[in-house]
Short mmCIF file of C-alpha atoms in Angstrom, two decimals:
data_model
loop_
_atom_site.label_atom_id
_atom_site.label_comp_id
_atom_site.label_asym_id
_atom_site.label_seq_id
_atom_site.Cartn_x
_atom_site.Cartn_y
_atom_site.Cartn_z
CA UNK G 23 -9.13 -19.64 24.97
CA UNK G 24 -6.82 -22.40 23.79
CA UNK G 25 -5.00 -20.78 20.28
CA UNK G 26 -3.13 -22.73 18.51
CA UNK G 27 -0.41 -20.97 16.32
CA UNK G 28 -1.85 -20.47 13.33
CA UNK G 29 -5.00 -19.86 11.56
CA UNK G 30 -5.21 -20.92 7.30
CA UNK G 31 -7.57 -19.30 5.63
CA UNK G 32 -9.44 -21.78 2.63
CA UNK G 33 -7.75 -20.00 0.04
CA UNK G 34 -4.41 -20.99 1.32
CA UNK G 35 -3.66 -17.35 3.15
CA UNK G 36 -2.04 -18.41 6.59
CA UNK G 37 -1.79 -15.94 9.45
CA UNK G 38 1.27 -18.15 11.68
CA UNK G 39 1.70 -16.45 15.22
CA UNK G 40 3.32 -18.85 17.05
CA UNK G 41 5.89 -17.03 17.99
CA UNK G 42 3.90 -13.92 19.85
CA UNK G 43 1.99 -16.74 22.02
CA UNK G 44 3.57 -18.32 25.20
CA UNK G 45 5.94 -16.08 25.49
CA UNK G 46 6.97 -13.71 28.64
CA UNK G 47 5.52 -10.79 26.62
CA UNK G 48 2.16 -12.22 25.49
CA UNK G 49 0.80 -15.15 28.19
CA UNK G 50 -2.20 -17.17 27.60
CA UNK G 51 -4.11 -14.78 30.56
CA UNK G 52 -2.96 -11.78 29.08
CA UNK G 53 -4.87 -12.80 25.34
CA UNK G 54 -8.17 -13.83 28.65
CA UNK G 55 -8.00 -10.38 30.08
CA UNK G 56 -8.52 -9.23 26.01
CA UNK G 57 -11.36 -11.16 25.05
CA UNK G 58 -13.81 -9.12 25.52
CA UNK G 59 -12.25 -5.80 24.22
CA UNK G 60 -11.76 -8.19 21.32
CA UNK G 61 -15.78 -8.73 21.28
CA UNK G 62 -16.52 -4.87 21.34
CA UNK G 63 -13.97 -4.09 18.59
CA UNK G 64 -15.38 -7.04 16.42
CA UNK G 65 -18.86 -5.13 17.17
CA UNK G 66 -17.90 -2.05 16.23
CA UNK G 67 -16.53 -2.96 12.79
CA UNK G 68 -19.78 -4.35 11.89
CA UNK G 69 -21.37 -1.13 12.89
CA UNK G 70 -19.09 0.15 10.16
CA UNK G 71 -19.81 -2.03 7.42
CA UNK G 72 -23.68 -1.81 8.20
CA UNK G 73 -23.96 2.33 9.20
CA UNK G 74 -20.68 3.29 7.11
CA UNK G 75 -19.59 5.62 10.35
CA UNK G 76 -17.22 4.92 13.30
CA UNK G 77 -17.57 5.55 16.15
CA UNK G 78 -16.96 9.56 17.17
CA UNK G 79 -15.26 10.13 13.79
CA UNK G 80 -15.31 13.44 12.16
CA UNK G 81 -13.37 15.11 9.36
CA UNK G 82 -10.82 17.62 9.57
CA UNK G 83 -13.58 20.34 9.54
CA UNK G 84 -15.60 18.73 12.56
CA UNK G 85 -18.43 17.47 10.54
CA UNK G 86 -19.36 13.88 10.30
CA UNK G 87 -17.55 11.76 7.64
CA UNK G 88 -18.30 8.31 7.04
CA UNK G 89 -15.80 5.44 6.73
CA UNK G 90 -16.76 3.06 4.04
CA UNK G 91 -13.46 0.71 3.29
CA UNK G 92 -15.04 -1.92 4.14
CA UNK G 93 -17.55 -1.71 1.06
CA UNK G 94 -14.89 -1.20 -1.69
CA UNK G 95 -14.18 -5.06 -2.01
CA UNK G 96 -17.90 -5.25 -3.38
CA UNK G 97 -18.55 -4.28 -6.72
CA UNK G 98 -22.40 -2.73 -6.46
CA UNK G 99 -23.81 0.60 -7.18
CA UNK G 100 -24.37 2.59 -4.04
CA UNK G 101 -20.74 1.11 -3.29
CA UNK G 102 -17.43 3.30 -3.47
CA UNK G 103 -16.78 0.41 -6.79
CA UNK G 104 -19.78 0.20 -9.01
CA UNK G 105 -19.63 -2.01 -12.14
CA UNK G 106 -19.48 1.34 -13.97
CA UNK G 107 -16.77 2.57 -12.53
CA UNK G 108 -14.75 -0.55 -12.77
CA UNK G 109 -15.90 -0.67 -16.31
CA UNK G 110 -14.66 2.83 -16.95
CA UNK G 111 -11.01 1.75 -15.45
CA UNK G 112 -11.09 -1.23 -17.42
CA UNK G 113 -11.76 0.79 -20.87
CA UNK G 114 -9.46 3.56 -19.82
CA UNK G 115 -6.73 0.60 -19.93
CA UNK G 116 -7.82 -0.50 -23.54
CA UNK G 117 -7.50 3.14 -24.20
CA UNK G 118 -3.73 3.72 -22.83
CA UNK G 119 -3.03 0.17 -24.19
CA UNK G 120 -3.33 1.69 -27.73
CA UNK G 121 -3.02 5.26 -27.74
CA UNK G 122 -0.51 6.61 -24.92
CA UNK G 123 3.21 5.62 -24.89
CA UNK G 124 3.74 6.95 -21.44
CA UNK G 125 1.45 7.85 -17.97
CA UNK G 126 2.73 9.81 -15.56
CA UNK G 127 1.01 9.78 -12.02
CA UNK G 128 1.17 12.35 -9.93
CA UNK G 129 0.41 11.98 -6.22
CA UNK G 130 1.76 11.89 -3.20
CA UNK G 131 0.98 9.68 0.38
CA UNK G 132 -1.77 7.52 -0.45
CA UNK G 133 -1.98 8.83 -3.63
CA UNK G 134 1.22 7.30 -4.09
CA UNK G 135 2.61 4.62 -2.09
CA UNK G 136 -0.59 2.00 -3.59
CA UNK G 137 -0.06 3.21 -7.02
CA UNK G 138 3.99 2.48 -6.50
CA UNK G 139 2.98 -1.22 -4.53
CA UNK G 140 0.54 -2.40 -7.98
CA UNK G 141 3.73 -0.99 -10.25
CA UNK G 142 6.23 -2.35 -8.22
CA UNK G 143 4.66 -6.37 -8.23
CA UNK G 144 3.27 -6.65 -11.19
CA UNK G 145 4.99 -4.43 -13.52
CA UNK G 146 8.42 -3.70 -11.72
CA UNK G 147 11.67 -2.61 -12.73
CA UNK G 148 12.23 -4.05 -16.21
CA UNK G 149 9.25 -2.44 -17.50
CA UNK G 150 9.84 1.14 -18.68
CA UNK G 151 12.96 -0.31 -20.56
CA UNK G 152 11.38 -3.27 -22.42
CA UNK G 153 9.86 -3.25 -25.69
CA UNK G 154 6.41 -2.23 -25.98
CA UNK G 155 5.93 -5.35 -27.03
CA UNK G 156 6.72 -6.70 -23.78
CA UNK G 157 4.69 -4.73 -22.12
CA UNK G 158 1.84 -5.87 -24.67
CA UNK G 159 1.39 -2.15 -25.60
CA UNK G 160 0.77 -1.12 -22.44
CA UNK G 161 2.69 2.85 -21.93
CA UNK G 162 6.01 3.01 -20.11
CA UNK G 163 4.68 4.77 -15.94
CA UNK G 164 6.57 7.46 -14.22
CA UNK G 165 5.82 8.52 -11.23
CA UNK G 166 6.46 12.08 -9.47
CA UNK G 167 4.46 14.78 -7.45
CA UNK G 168 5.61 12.47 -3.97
CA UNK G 169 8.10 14.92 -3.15
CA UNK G 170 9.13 18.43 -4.19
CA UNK G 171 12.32 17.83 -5.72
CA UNK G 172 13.39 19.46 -8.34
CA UNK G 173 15.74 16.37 -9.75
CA UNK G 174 12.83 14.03 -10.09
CA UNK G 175 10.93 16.19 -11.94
CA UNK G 176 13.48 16.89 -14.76
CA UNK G 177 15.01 13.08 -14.85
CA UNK G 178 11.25 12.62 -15.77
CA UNK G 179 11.00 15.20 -18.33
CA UNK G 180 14.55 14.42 -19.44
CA UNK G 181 13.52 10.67 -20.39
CA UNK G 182 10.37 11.33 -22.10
CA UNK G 183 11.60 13.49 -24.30
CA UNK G 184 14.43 10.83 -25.16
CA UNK G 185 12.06 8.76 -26.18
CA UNK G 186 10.29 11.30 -28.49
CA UNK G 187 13.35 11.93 -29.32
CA UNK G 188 13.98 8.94 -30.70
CA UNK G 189 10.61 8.00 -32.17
CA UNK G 190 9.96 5.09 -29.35
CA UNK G 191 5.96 5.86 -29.51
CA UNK G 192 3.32 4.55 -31.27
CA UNK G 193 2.54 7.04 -33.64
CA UNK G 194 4.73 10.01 -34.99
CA UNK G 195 4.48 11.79 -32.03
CA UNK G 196 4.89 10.61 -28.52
CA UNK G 197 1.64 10.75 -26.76
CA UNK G 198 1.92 11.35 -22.87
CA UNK G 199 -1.26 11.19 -20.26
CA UNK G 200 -0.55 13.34 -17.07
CA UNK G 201 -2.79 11.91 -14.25
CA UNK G 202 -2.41 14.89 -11.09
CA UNK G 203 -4.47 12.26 -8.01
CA UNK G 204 -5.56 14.73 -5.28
CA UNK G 205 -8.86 14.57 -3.46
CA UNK G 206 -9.18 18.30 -2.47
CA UNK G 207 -7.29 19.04 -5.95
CA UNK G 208 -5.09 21.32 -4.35
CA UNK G 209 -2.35 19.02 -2.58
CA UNK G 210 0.90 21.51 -3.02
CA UNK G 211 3.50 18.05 -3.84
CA UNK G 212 0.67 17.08 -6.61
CA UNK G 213 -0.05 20.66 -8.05
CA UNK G 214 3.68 22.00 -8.32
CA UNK G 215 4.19 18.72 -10.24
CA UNK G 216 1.59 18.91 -12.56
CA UNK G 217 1.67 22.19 -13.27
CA UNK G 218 5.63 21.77 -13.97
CA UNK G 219 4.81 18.80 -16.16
CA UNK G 220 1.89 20.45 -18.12
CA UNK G 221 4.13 23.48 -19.22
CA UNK G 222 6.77 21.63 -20.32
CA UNK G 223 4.93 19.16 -22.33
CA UNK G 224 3.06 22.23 -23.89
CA UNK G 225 6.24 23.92 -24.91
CA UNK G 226 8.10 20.51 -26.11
CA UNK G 227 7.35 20.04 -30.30
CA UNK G 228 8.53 16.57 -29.05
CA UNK G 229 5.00 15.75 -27.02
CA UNK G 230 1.73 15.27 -27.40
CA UNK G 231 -0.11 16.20 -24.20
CA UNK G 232 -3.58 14.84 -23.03
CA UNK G 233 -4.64 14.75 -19.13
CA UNK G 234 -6.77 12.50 -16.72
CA UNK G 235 -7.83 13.70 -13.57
CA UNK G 236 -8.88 11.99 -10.34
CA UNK G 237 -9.98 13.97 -7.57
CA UNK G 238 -13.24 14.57 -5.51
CA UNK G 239 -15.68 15.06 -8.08
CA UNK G 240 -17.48 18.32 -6.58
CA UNK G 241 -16.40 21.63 -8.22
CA UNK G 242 -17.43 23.05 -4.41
CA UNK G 243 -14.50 21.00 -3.01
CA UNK G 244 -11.59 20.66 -5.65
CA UNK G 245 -10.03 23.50 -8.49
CA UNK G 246 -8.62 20.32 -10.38
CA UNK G 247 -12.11 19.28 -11.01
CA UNK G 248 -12.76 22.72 -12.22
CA UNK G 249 -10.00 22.46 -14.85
CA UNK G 250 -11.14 19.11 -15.65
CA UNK G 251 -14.47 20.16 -17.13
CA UNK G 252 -13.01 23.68 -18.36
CA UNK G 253 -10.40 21.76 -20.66
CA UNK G 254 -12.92 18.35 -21.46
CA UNK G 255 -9.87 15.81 -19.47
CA UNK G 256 -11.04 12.47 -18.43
CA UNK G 257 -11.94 12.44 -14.57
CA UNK G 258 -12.05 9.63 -11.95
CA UNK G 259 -13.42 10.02 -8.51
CA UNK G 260 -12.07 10.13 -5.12
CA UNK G 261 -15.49 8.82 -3.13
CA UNK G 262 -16.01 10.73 0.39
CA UNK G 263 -15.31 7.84 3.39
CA UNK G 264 -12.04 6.43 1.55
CA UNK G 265 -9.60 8.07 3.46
CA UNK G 266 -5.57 8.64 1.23
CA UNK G 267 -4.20 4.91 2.78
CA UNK G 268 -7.15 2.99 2.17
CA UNK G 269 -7.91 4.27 -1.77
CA UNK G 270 -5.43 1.77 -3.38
CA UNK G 271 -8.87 -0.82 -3.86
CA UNK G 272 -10.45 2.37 -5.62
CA UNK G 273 -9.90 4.84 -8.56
CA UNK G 274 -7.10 6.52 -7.27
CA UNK G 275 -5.00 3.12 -7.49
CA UNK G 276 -7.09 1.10 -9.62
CA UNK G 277 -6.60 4.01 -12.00
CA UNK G 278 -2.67 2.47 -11.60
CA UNK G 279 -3.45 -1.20 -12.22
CA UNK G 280 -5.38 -0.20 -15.12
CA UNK G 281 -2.44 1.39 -16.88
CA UNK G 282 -0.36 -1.84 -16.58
CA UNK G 283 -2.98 -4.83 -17.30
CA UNK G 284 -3.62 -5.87 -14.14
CA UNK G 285 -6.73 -8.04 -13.26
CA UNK G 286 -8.56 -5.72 -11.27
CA UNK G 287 -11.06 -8.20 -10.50
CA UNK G 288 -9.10 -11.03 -9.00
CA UNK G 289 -7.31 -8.27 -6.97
CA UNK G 290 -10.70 -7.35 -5.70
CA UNK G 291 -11.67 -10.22 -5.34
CA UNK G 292 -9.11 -11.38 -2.79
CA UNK G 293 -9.93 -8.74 -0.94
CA UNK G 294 -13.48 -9.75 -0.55
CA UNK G 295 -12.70 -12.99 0.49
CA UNK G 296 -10.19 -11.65 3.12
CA UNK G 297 -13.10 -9.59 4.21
CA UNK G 298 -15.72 -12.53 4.69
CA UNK G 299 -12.89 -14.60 6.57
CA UNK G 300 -12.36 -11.76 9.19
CA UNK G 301 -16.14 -10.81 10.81
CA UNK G 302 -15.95 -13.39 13.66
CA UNK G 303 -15.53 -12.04 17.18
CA UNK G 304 -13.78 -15.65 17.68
CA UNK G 305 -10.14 -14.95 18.14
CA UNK G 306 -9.65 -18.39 16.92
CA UNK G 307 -11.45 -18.46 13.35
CA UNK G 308 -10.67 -14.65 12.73
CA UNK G 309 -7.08 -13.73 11.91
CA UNK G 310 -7.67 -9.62 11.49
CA UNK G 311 -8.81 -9.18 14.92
CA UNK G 312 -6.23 -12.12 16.66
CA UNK G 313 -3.39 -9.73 14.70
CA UNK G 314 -5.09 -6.82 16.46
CA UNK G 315 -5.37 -8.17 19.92
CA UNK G 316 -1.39 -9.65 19.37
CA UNK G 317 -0.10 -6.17 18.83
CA UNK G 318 -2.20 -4.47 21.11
CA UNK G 319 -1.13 -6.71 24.24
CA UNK G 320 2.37 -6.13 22.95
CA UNK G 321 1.89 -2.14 22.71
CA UNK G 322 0.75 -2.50 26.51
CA UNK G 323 4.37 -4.34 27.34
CA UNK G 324 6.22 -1.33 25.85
CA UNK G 325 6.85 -3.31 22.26
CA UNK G 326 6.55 0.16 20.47
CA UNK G 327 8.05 -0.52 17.09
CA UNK G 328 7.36 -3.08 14.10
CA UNK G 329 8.63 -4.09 11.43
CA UNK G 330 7.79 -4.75 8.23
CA UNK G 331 9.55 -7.34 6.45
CA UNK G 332 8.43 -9.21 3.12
CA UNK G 333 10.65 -11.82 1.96
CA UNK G 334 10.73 -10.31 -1.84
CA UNK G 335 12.81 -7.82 -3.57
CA UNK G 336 9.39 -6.94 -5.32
CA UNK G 337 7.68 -6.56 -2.23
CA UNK G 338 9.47 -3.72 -0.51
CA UNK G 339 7.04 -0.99 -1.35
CA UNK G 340 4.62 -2.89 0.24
CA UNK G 341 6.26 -1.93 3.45
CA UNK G 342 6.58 1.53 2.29
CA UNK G 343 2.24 1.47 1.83
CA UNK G 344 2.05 -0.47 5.52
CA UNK G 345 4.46 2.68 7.39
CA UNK G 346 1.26 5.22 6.21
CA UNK G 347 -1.49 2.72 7.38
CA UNK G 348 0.04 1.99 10.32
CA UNK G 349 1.54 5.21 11.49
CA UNK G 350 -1.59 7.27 10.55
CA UNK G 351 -4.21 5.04 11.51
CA UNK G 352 -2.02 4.12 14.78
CA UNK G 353 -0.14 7.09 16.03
CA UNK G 354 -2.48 9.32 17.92
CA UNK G 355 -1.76 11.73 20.84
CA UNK G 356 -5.40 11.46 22.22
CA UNK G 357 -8.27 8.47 22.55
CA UNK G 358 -12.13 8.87 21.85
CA UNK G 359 -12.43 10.19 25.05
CA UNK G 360 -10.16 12.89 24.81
CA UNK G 361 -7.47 11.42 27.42
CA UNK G 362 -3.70 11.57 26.11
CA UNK G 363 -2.59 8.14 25.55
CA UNK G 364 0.24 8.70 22.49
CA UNK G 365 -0.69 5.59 20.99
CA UNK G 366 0.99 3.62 18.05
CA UNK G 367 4.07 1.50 16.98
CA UNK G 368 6.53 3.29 14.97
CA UNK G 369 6.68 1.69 11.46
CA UNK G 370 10.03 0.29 10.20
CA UNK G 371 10.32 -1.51 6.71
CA UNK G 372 12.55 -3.87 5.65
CA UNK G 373 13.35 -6.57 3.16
CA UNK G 374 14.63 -9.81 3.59
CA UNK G 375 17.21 -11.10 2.80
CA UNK G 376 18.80 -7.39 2.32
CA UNK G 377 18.00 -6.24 5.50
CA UNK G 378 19.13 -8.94 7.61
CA UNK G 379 22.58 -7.30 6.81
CA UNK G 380 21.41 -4.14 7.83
CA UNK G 381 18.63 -3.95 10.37
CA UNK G 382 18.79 -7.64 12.28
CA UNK G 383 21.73 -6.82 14.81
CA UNK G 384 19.57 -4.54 16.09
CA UNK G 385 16.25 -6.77 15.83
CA UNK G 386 18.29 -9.59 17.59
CA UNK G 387 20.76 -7.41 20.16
CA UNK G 388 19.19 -3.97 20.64
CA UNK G 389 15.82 -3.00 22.83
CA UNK G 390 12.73 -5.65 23.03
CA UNK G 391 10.97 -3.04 22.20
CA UNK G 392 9.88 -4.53 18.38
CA UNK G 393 7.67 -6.99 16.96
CA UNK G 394 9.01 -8.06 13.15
CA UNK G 395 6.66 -9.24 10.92
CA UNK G 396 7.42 -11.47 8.10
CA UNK G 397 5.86 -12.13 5.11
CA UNK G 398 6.65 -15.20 2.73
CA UNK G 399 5.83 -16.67 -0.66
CA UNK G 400 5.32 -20.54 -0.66
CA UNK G 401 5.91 -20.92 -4.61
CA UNK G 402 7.98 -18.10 -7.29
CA UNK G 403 7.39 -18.25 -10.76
CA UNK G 404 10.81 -18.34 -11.48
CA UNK G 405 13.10 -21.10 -10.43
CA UNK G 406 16.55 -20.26 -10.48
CA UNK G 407 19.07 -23.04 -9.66
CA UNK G 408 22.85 -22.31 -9.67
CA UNK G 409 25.76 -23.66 -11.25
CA UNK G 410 29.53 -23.01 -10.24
CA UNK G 411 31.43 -21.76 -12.80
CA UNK G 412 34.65 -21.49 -10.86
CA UNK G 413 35.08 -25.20 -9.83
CA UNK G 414 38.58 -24.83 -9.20
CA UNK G 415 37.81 -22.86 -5.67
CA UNK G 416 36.40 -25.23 -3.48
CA UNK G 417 34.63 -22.96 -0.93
CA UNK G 418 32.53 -21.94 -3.54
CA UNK G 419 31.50 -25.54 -4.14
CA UNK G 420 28.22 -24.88 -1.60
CA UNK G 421 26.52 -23.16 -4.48
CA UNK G 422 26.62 -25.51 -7.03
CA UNK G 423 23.11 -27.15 -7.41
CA UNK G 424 21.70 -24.37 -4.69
CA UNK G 425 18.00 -22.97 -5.34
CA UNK G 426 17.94 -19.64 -4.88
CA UNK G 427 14.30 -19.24 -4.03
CA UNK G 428 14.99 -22.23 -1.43
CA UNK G 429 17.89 -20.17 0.49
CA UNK G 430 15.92 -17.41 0.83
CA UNK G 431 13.30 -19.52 2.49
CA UNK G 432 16.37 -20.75 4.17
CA UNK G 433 17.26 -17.15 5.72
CA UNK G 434 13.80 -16.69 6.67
CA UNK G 435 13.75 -19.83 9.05
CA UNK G 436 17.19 -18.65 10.32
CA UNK G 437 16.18 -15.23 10.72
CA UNK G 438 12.97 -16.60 12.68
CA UNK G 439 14.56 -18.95 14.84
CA UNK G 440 17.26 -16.61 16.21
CA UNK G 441 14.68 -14.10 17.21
CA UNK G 442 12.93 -16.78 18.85
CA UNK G 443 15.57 -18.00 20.98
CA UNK G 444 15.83 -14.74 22.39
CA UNK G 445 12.28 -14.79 22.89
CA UNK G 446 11.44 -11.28 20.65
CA UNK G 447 8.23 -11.23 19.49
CA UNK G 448 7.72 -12.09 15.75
CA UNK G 449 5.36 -13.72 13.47
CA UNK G 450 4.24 -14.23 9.88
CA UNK G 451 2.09 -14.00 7.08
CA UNK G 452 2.03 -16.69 4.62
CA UNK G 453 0.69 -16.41 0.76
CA UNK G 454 0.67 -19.12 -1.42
CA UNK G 455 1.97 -16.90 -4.53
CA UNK G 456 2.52 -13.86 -5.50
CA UNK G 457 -0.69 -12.33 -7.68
CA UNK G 458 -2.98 -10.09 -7.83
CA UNK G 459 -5.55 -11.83 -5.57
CA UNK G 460 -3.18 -12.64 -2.81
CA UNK G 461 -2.18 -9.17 -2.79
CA UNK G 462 -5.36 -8.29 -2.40
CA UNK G 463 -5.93 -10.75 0.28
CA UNK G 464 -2.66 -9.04 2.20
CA UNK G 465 -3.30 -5.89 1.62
CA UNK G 466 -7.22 -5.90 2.85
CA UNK G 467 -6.05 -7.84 5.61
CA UNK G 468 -3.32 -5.36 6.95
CA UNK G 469 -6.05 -2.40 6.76
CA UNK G 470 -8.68 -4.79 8.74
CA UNK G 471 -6.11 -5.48 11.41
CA UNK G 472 -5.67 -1.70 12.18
CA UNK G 473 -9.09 -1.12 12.10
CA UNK G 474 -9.56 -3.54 14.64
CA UNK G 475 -6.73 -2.09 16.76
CA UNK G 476 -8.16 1.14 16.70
CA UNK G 477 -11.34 -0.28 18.22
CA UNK G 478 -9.12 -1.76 21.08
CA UNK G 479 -7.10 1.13 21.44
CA UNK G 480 -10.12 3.44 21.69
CA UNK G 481 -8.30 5.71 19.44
CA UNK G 482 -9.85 7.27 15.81
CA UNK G 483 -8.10 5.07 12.92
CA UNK G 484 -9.42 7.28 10.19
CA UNK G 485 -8.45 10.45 10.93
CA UNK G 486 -4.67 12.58 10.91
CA UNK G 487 -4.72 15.38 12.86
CA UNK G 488 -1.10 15.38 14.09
CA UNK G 489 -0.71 16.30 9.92
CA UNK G 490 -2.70 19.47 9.94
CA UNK G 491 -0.05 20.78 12.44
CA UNK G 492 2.37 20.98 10.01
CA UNK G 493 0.35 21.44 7.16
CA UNK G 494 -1.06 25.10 8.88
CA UNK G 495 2.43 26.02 9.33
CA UNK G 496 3.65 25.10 6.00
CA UNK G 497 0.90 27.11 4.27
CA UNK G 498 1.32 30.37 6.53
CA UNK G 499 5.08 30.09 5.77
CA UNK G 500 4.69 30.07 1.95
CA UNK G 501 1.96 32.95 2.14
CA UNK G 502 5.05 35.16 3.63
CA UNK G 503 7.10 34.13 0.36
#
């Protein structure tokens, strides 16, 4: 098969991989000797999104568990999304919008890292410290319950009540919303927050406490639940088959876009165009899969290690959300068939430009043993152009008239064509803009392309078990406390 560098999707998403073609690593017979692994892993997806089940996939408790990512682009009851449930998210954001001056989520790995990607873009770092009025009423978001550190949780504590303090709510008291995200409801990062949280908002005369819950909705399966209906809090659902880094297209990050405005439907909706671009067994016309086979041809060479690296200040917690996907779906001691094959790249993120004065000496000079991954933005909304205000130093002259958005395009090419000429292994994704359905589009389309190296692989994307190792040793430890 004759590829030819690129593949641009109609709505302007480009998948360029010109540079992991031709090259000593990855020769036009080794992509041959792959086509038809590529055909059975392209078959086996649509088994998924028919059946909802992979193949030989079980949950942590040996029973049969389905896998249903692949529905939660589609907005239909009987789906993971139902119109009611995205209707419910959408109220629940008129609701915070008027009532709550701050949220504070509560999670930790996938419960997390989506929730911090949706803040991150289209929220970011301005936001708690605006005006409500810049946020259009929306409440200020905190996040904590990713870690148990004891700093976080009282800089937290420490700012709200600053803010009641100082009468910076809505109303005479400063209302606060507490949203603990756990599927079993018992996640010991998640609970130690929350319950931190809750008592100190209960004892502060500063705060007015209410709580929303999302968590597997089956008092059977999750305590949180349980105190949910006992106390009358709001609760959003954790669906069975969307496993911790696939949830950010459902309530448990939705939950997030709806506390800061987003436009849940374009998001969605870029996803479910990425989805009916990538169901072709065609290497050619599907950009998912020809990701898939790239990496997977590189994994055989001994390229073990890839990074991550988004052209956008904004965009670096996207990288932080790709390291779970990739290292959990990825990073497995055994195959379907039980044979030890430690599988999986090693997940690295980055951010360009930043990083390039960090990480690329040893991207350009140390072990070919990585394939970076790039990911620019054709147009910004803001334009900055510079002016020289020291005129009397001539080296600074450059800068005068320079486009800042155009440099860092600039330092991409560079940064490309240097890894090039030392022929390691690197390609790019390409979105038109920054918004919520491009994310989408990236997003869906990094989940798709593991899914699709799983299949090749012959390795289980959907479960963890290397984490209940550490998880049974953890919870013997603290039952000796």
């Amino acid at each position: 098969m004759k590829l030819s560098g690129e593949i641009a999707l109609a709505s302007g998403f480009i998948f360029d991989y010109s540079n992991m073609i031709n090259t000593d690593t990855i020769t036009p017979a080794v992509i041959e000797t792959l086509e038809s692994k590529a055909k059975d892993a392209a078959d086996a997806l649509l088994l998924i999104r028919e059946q909802g089940m992979a193949k030989a996939h079980l949950s942590k408790d040996g029973t049969p568990e389905h896998v249903l990512f692949t529905k939660l682009p589609f907005v239909k009851n009987g789906n993971p999304n139902t119109p009611e449930s995205i209707a419910k998210l959408k109220q629940f954001g008129s609701y915070l919008q008027q009532e709550i001056d701050a949220v504070v989520f509560l999670g930790v790995g996938g419960s997390y890292l989506g929730n911090k990607v949706l803040f991150d873009i289209f929220a970011g770092s301005g936001w708690n410290v605006g005006c409500e009025k810049s946020r259009h009423g929306y409440p200020r978001v905190y996040f904590s319950g990713n870690n148990l550190d004891v700093d976080q949780y009282s800089e937290v504590v420490d700012e709200v009540e600053y803010l009641a303090t100082h009468r910076l709510g809505k109303n005479e008291q400063f209302r606060v919303l507490l949203v603990p995200i756990s599927k079993s409801g018992t996640t010991l990062e998640t609970l130690a927050a929350f319950s931190y949280f809750y008592e100190q908002c209960q004892k502060s005369s500063l705060l007015q406490m209410e709580v929303a819950v999302v968590t597997d909705l089956d008092e059977d399966i999750s305590p949180l639940y349980n105190l949910a209906k006992e106390n009358v809090w709001q609760c959003f659902d954790i669906k069975e088959g969307i496993g911790g880094r696939f949830c950010i297209f459902s309530d448990p990050g939705l939950i997030t876009a709806a506390a800061i405005g987003m436009d849940i439907d374009a998001f969605l909706c870029g996803a479910r165009d990425m989805e009916n671009a990538c169901q072709s067994a065609s290497l050619g016309e599907n950009p998912a899969l020809l990701n898939a086979v790239l990496k997977y041809a590189a994994a055989e060479k001994g390229v073990d290690i890839e990074v991550f690296m988004p052209y956008a200040a904004k965009m670096k917690s996207v990288g932080e959300w790709y390291v779970q996907l990739l290292a959990e779906s990825l990073g497995k001691r055994k195959d379907r068939k039980g044979n030890v094959v430690y599988y999986g790249r090693t997940p690295v993120s980055a951010v360009g430009s930043t990083d390039m004065h960090a990480q690329t000496q040893q991207h350009q000079d140390g072990k070919k043993d990585k394939v970076i991954q790039f990911v620019e933005i054709l147009e910004r909304e803001q334009q900055i152009v510079l002016n020289n205000p020291f005129t009397h130093i001539s080296s600074l002259k450059k800068y005068d008239g320079l486009s800042v958005d155009h440099a860092l395009k600039i330092a991409l090419a560079a940064n490309e064509e240097a890894l090039n000429s030392d022929g390691r292994l690197n390609a790019k994704y390409i979105l038109p803009r920054i918004d919520e359905y491009y994310l989408g589009q990236l997003l869906y389309f990094l989940m798709l392309s593991v899914a699709y190296e799983g299949e090749l692989a012959d390795v289980d994307a959907y479960d963890q078990p290397g984490v209940e190792t550490y998880k049974q040793i953890m919870k013997l430890k603290m039952s000796h406390q």
